């Protein structure tokens, strides 16, 4: 089970969940047990709504179709078959924030992922922009 974000019970998370795409990067959305959680493929992409918004930062920030995303980490985790690289992005200027984690298999299409999730995420009003 994927752990829910700390504020996953906020009504805005329920609102945006209705607009999560059924397919992402050609993969079907899988049933996720955690509140405010969505996953596609074999958890190649995991979304968690209800994160605490990031404070102003010098971390890399990207605007993808009107949604600001901060790159929070680019790390490897040891597992079967060696380490798996992943990218974690967090919406900036939206409360609650939305976190998207993309594993190595999908990192080349991380931009496409953010484009496809933009319609849902834009339902949370933006109160600040990346610097």
Coordinates of C-alpha atoms in Angstrom, one line a residue:
X1 CA 0.0 0.0 0.0
X2 CA 1.2 3.5 -0.9
X3 CA 1.1 5.8 2.1
X4 CA -1.3 8.7 1.8
X5 CA -0.1 12.3 2.0
X6 CA -0.5 14.1 5.4
X7 CA -3.5 16.2 4.2
X8 CA -5.0 13.7 1.7
X9 CA -8.5 14.2 3.2
X10 CA -8.8 17.8 1.9
X11 CA -11.9 18.3 -0.3
X12 CA -9.7 19.6 -3.2
X13 CA -7.9 16.2 -3.3
X14 CA -11.3 14.5 -3.8
X15 CA -12.2 17.1 -6.5
X16 CA -9.1 16.5 -8.6
X17 CA -9.2 12.7 -8.2
X18 CA -12.3 12.7 -10.4
X19 CA -10.1 14.1 -13.3
X20 CA -7.1 11.8 -13.0
X21 CA -6.5 10.2 -16.4
X22 CA -7.4 6.6 -16.9
X23 CA -4.2 6.0 -18.8
X24 CA -0.8 7.7 -18.3
X25 CA 2.2 6.9 -20.6
X26 CA 0.1 4.2 -22.1
X27 CA -0.4 2.5 -18.7
X28 CA -3.7 1.9 -17.0
X29 CA -4.4 3.5 -13.7
X30 CA -4.3 0.8 -11.0
X31 CA -6.4 0.7 -7.8
X32 CA -4.5 2.4 -5.0
X33 CA -5.6 1.9 -1.5
X34 CA -4.4 5.1 0.1
X35 CA -6.6 8.2 0.2
X36 CA -5.6 10.8 -2.4
X37 CA -3.3 8.3 -4.1
X38 CA -3.2 7.2 -7.7
X39 CA -0.8 4.9 -9.6
X40 CA -0.3 4.0 -13.2
X41 CA 1.4 0.9 -14.6
X42 CA 3.4 -1.1 -12.0
X43 CA 3.6 2.0 -9.8
X44 CA 5.9 3.6 -12.4
X45 CA 4.1 6.8 -11.7
X46 CA 2.6 7.5 -8.3
X47 CA 0.6 10.6 -7.4
X48 CA -0.2 11.7 -3.9
X49 CA -2.5 14.7 -3.2
X50 CA -2.4 16.4 0.1
X51 CA 1.2 17.3 0.6
X52 CA 2.4 20.4 2.4
X53 CA 3.2 23.1 -0.1
X54 CA 6.9 23.8 -0.5
X55 CA 8.3 27.1 0.7
X56 CA 10.2 29.3 -1.7
X57 CA 13.2 27.4 -2.9
X58 CA 16.2 27.5 -5.2
X59 CA 15.5 23.9 -6.4
X60 CA 14.8 23.5 -10.1
X61 CA 11.2 24.6 -10.8
X62 CA 9.4 23.9 -14.1
X63 CA 6.2 25.3 -15.5
X64 CA 4.4 22.7 -17.5
X65 CA 1.2 24.0 -19.2
X66 CA 0.5 26.5 -16.4
X67 CA 1.4 24.2 -13.4
X68 CA 4.6 24.9 -11.5
X69 CA 6.5 21.8 -10.4
X70 CA 9.6 21.7 -8.1
X71 CA 12.1 18.8 -8.6
X72 CA 12.4 17.6 -5.0
X73 CA 14.8 14.7 -5.6
X74 CA 16.5 12.6 -8.2
X75 CA 17.6 9.6 -6.3
X76 CA 18.3 5.9 -6.5
X77 CA 16.9 3.2 -4.2
X78 CA 18.4 -0.2 -3.9
X79 CA 16.1 -3.1 -4.7
X80 CA 16.0 -6.2 -6.7
X81 CA 18.1 -5.9 -9.8
X82 CA 20.1 -3.0 -8.5
X83 CA 19.2 0.6 -7.9
X84 CA 16.2 2.3 -9.5
X85 CA 16.4 5.9 -10.2
X86 CA 13.3 8.1 -9.5
X87 CA 12.3 11.7 -9.8
X88 CA 9.9 13.3 -7.3
X89 CA 8.1 16.5 -8.3
X90 CA 5.8 18.7 -6.1
X91 CA 3.4 21.3 -7.3
X92 CA 4.4 24.8 -6.3
X93 CA 2.0 27.5 -5.1
X94 CA -1.0 25.2 -4.7
X95 CA -2.5 24.1 -1.3
X96 CA -2.7 21.2 -1.0
X97 CA 0.3 20.3 -3.0
X98 CA 0.4 17.3 -5.4
X99 CA 3.5 15.0 -5.4
X100 CA 4.3 12.9 -8.4
X101 CA 7.0 10.2 -8.3
X102 CA 8.3 8.8 -11.6
X103 CA 10.6 5.7 -11.6
X104 CA 13.5 5.1 -13.9
X105 CA 11.3 3.2 -16.5
X106 CA 9.2 6.4 -17.0
X107 CA 11.7 9.2 -16.4
X108 CA 12.2 9.9 -20.1
X109 CA 8.5 10.7 -20.2
X110 CA 8.3 12.7 -17.0
X111 CA 7.4 15.8 -19.0
X112 CA 4.5 13.9 -20.7
X113 CA 3.4 12.8 -17.3
X114 CA 3.1 16.3 -16.0
X115 CA 1.3 17.5 -19.2
X116 CA -1.2 14.7 -18.8
X117 CA -1.8 15.5 -15.1
X118 CA -2.1 19.2 -15.6
X119 CA -5.8 19.3 -16.2
X120 CA -6.5 17.6 -12.9
X121 CA -4.0 19.6 -10.9
X122 CA -5.1 23.0 -12.2
X123 CA -8.3 22.5 -10.2
X124 CA -6.3 23.5 -7.1
X125 CA -6.0 27.3 -7.3
X126 CA -2.4 28.6 -7.7
X127 CA -1.5 31.2 -5.1
X128 CA 2.2 31.6 -5.9
X129 CA 4.6 31.1 -8.9
X130 CA 8.1 29.8 -9.1
X131 CA 10.8 32.5 -8.8

